[in-house]
Coordinates of C-alpha atoms in Angstrom, one line a residue:
X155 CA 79.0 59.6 28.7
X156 CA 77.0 58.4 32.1
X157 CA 74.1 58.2 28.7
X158 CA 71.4 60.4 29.9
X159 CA 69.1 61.1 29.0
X160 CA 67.7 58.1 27.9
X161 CA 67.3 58.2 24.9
X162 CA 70.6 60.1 24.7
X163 CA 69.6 63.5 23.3
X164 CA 71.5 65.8 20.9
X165 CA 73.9 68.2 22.1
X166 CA 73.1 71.5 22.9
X167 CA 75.8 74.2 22.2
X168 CA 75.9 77.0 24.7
X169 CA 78.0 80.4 24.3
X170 CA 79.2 81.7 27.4
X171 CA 81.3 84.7 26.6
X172 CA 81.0 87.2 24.0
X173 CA 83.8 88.3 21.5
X174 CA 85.2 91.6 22.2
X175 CA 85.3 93.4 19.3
X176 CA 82.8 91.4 16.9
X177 CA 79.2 89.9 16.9
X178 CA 78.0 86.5 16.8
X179 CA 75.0 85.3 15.1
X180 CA 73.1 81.9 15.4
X181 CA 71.8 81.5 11.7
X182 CA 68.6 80.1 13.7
X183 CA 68.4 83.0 16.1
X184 CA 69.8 86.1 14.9
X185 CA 72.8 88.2 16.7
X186 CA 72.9 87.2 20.1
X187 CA 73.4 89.9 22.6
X188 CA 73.2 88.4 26.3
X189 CA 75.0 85.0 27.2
X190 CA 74.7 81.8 28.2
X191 CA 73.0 81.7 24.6
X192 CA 72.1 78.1 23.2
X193 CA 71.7 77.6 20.1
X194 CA 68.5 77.3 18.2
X195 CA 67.6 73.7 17.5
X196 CA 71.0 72.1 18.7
X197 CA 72.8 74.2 15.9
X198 CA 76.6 74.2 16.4
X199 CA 77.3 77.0 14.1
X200 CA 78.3 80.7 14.5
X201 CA 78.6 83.3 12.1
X202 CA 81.8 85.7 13.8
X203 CA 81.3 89.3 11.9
X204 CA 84.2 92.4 12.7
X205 CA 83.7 96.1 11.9
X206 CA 85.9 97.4 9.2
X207 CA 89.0 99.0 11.3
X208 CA 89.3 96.2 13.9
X209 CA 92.2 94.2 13.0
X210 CA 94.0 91.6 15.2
X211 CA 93.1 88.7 18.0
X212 CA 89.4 88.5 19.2
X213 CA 87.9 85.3 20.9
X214 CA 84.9 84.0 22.6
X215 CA 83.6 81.2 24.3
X216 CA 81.0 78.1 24.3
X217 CA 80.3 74.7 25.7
X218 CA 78.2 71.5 25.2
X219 CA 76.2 69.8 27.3
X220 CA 74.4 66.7 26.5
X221 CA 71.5 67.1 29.0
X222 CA 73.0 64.4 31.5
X223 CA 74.5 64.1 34.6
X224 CA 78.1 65.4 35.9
X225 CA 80.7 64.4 36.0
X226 CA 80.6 61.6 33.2
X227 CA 77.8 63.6 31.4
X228 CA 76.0 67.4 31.8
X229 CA 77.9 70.8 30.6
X230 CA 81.6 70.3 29.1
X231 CA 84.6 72.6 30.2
X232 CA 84.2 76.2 28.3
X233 CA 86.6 76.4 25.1
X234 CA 87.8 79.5 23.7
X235 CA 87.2 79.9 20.1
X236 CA 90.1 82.1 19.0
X237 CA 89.4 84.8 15.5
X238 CA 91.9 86.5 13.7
X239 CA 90.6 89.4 12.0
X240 CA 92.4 90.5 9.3
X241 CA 90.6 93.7 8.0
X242 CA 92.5 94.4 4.6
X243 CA 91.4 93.4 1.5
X244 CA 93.7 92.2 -1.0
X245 CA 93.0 93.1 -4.8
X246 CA 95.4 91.3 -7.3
X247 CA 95.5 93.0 -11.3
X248 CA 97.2 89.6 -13.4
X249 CA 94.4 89.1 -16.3
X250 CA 97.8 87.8 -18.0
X251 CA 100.2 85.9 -16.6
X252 CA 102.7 84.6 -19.4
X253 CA 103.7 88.4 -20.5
X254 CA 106.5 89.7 -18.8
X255 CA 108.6 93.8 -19.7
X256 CA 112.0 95.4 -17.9
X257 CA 109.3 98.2 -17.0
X258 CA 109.5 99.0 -14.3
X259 CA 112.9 97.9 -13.8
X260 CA 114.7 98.7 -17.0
X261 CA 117.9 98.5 -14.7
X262 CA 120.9 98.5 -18.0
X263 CA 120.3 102.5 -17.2
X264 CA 120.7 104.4 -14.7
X265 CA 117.7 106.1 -14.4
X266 CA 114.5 104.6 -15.6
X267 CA 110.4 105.5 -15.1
X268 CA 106.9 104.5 -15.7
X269 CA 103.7 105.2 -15.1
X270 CA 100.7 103.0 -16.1
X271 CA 96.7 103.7 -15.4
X272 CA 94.3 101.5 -13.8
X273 CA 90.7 101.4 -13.8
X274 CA 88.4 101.1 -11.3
X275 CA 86.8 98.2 -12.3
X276 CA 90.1 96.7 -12.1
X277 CA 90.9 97.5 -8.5
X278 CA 87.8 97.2 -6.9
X279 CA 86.3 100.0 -4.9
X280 CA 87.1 102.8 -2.1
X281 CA 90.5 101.7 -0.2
X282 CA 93.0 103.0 1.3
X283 CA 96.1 101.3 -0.2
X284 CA 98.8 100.8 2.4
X285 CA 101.3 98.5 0.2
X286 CA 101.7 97.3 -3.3
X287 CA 103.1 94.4 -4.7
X288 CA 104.9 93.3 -8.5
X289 CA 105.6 90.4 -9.5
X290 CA 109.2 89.9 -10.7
X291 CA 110.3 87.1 -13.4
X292 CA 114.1 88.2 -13.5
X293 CA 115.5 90.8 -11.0
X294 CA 117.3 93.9 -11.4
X295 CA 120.5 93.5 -12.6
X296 CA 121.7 96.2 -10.0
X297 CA 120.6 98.1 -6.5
X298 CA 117.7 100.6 -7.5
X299 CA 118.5 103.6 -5.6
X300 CA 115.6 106.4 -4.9
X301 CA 113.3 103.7 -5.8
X302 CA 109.8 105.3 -5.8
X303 CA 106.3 104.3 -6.2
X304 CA 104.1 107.7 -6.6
X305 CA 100.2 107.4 -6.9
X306 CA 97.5 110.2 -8.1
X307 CA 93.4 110.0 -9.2
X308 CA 93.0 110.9 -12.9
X309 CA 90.6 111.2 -14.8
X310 CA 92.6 110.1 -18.0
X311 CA 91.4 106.4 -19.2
X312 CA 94.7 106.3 -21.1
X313 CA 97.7 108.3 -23.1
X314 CA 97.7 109.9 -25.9
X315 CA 100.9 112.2 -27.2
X316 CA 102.0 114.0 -24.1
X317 CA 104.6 114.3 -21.9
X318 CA 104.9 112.9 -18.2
X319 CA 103.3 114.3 -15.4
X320 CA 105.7 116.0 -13.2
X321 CA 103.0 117.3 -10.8
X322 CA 100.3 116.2 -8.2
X323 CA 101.8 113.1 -7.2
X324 CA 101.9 111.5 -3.6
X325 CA 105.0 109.5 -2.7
X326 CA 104.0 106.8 -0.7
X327 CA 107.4 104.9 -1.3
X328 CA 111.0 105.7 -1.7
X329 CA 113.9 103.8 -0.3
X330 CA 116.9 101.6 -1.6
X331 CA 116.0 98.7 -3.1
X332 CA 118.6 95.6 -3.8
X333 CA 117.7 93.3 -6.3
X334 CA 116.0 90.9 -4.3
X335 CA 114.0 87.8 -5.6
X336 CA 111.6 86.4 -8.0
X337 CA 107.8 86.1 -7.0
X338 CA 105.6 88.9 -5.8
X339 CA 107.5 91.7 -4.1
X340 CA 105.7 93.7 -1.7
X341 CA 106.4 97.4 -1.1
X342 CA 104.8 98.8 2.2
X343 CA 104.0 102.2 2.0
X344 CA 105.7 104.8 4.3
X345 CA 102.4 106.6 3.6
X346 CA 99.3 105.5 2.7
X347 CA 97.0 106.5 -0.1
X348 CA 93.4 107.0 0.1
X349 CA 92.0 106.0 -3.4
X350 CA 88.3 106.7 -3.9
X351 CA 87.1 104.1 -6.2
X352 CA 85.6 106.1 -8.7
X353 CA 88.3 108.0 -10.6
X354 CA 91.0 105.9 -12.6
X355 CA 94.5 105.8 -10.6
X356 CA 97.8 106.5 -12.1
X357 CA 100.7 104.5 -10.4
X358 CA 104.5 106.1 -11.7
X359 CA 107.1 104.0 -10.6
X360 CA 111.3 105.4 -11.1
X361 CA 114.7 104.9 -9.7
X362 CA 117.7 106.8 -9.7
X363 CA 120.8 105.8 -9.8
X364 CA 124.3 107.8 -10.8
X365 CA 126.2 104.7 -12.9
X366 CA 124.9 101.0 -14.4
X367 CA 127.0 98.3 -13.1
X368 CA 124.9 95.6 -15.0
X369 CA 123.8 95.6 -18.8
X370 CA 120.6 93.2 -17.8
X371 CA 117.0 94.4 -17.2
X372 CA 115.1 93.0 -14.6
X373 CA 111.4 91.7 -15.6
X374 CA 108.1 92.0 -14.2
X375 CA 104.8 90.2 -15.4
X376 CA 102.8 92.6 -17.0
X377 CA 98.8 92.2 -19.2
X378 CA 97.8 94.2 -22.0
X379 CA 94.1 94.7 -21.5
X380 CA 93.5 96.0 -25.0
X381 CA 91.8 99.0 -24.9
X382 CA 94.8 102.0 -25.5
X383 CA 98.0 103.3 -24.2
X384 CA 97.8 102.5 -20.6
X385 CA 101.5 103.4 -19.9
X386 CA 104.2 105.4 -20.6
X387 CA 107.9 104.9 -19.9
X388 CA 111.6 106.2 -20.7
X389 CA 115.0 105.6 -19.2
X390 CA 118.5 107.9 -19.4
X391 CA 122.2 107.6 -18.1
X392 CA 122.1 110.6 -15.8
X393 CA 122.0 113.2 -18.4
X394 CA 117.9 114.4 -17.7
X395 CA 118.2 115.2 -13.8
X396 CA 116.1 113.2 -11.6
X397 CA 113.1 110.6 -13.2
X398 CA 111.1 112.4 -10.5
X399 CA 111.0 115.6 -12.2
X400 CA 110.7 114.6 -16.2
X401 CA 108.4 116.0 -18.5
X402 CA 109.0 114.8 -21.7
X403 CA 107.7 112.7 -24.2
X404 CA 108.8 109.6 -23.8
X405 CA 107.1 106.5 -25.5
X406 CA 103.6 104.3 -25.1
X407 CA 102.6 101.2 -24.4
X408 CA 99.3 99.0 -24.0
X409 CA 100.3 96.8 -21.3
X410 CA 100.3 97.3 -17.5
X411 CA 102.2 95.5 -14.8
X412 CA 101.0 93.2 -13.0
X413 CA 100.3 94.3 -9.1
X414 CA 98.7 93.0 -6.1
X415 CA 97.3 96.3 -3.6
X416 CA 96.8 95.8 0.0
X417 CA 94.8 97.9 1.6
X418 CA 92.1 98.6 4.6
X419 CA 88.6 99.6 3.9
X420 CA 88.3 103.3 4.2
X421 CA 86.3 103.4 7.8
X422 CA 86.4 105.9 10.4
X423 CA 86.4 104.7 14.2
X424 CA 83.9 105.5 16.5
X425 CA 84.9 109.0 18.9
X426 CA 86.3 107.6 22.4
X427 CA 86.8 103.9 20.8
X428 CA 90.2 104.1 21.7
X429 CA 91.2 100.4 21.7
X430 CA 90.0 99.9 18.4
X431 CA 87.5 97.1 19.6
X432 CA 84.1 98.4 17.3
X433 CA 82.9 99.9 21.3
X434 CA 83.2 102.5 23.5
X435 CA 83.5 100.5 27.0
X436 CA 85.6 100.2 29.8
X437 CA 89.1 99.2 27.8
X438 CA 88.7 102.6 26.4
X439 CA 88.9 104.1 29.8
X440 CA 91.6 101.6 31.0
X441 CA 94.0 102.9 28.1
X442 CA 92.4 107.2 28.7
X443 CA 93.6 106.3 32.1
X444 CA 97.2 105.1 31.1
X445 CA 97.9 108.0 29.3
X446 CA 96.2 110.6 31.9
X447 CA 97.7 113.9 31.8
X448 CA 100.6 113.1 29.5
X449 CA 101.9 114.9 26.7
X450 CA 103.0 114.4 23.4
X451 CA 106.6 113.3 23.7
X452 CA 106.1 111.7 27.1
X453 CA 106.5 107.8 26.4
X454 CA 103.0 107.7 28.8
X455 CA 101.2 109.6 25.6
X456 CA 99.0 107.9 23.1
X457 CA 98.0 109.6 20.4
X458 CA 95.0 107.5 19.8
X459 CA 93.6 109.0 23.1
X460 CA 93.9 112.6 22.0
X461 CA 90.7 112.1 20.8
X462 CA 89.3 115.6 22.0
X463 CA 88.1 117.8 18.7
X464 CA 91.5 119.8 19.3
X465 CA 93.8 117.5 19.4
X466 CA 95.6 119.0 21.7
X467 CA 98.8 116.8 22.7
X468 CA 97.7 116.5 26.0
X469 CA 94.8 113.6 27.1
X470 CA 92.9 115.3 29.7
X471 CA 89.1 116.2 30.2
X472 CA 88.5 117.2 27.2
X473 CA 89.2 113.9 25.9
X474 CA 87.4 112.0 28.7
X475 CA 84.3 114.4 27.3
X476 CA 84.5 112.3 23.9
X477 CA 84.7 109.2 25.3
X478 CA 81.9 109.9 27.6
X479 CA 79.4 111.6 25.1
X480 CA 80.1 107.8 23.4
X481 CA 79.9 105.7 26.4
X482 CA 78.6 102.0 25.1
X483 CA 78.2 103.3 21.5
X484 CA 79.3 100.1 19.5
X485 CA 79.6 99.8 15.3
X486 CA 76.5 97.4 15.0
X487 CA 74.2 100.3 17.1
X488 CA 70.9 101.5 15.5

């Protein structure tokens, strides 16, 4: 520090380059738009906001300068500022956490099923869900096979004498599952699930399997909130066909398990923003002009660049219309 000025003044913090697919804000100055920016009043803090469907790496850049004289004083070096943006909201359901049940791993059968309602107010609001997550105190006591995790909107707050509901479901998971280990087990969906946040969402969880090599239950964590039959559940040894297509009665309960949802806020991209960056700007074009003229099938073809109102399989001029009808539309435009 070569000390100048005299008196030494107060750093000033300067930002140089812009993220790429966010905003920055001086909480003295408002969003700032054009660099080199300083900050208001020799602030040295930023305020980094994304748009709902950018997810990944974004970064930007600043330096200080202490008003003196290079090289021992003046403007430092530029530093990158690295973000990672993690767009999915994560919504855990545990009011209870010293229950536990073998639903919905009653594994001594070999066939087993439940499904449980949730309210709104206990998932928060519009999402789409892409994975779920329960929270197992024992495991299985055998491989689940067909494993399946079904979701549907109901209007239903709770059961009263019925049967299940063989109808109107959307798988959004069914594989082989081993018995794995304790803790919260995540299940990514194969196909995500748009809930709307207003209706009350029925989860129906079952497995399949054709013999029982274990007379133990696994055990997940599970809360009763108090206010009805929020789930109903039965198991068989392979003499009621598939647990995917019952409709009986099978019994109640009050309690729930316990889940954790992961999901992305329901958002839809801007036409032509091909890169996924919040903007339509030039590395929209650089990836339109990777894929020029290829077809679906080709490994040169991106389906995120058939962006024409067709959606044609083929990235031509049609596409290159979207993308120019949207040239330098961002998420944060008036």
């Amino acid at each position: 520090d070569d000390q100048m000025p005299n008196p030494p003044g107060q750093l000033e913090y300067v930002i140089v380059r812009l993220p790429g697919a966010g905003t920055l804000a001086d909480p003295n100055g408002g969003v700032i738009t054009t660099v080199p920016y300083t900050l208001v009043n020799n602030g040295n803090t930023v305020l980094y906001t994304g748009c709902p469907y950018f997810d990944g790496e974004d970064n930007f850049g600043f330096r200080a300068d202490d008003g003196g004289t290079a090289p021992q004083g003046g403007a430092s070096n530029t530093a990158t500022v690295t973000v990672n943006v993690d767009n999915h909201i994560y919504t855990t359901y545990e009011p209870q956490t010293n229950w536990i049940a073998d639903y919905p791993f009653h594994s001594s059968a070999h066939d087993a099923r439940i499904q449980s309602i949730y309210h709104p107010d206990e998932l928060g609001g519009p999402q789409t869900i892409q994975a779920l997550s329960l929270n197992v105190n024992q495991v299985p006591g055998q491989t689940l096979n067909e494993w399946t995790i079904r979701l549907q909107h109901t209007n239903w707050t709770d059961y009263g004498a019925g049967d299940f509901l063989a109808s109107g479901w959307t798988t959004v998971y069914q594989g082989t599952e081993p018995a794995g280990s304790t803790g919260w087990r995540t299940f990514t969906f194969q196909t995500p699930f748009v809930y709307n946040g207003i209706q009350n969402l029925l989860i129906d969880f079952s497995f399949d399997n054709t013999y029982s090599t274990s007379t133990s239950n696994g055990m997940c964590f599970v809360s009763d909130p108090g206010d009805g039959t929020r789930s109903y559940m039965d198991y068989a040894n392979s003499d009621n066909g598939d647990p995917l297509n019952w409709d009986w009665a099978g019994w109640l309960a009050g309690y729930l398990p316990n889940i954790k949802l992961i999901s992305t806020v329901t958002a839809e991209a801007i036409p032509g923003d091909v890169s996924r960056n919040c903007r339509v700007d030039l590395p929209d074009v650089g990836l339109l002009a990777a894929a020029w003229l290829s077809e679906a099938g080709q490994p040169e073809y991106r389906e995120e660049c058939d962006i024409s109102p067709s959606a044609d399989g083929v990235i031509d001029l049609l596409d290159f219309a979207v993308l120019a009808e949207n040239w330098l539309a961002s998420y944060w435009s008036d």
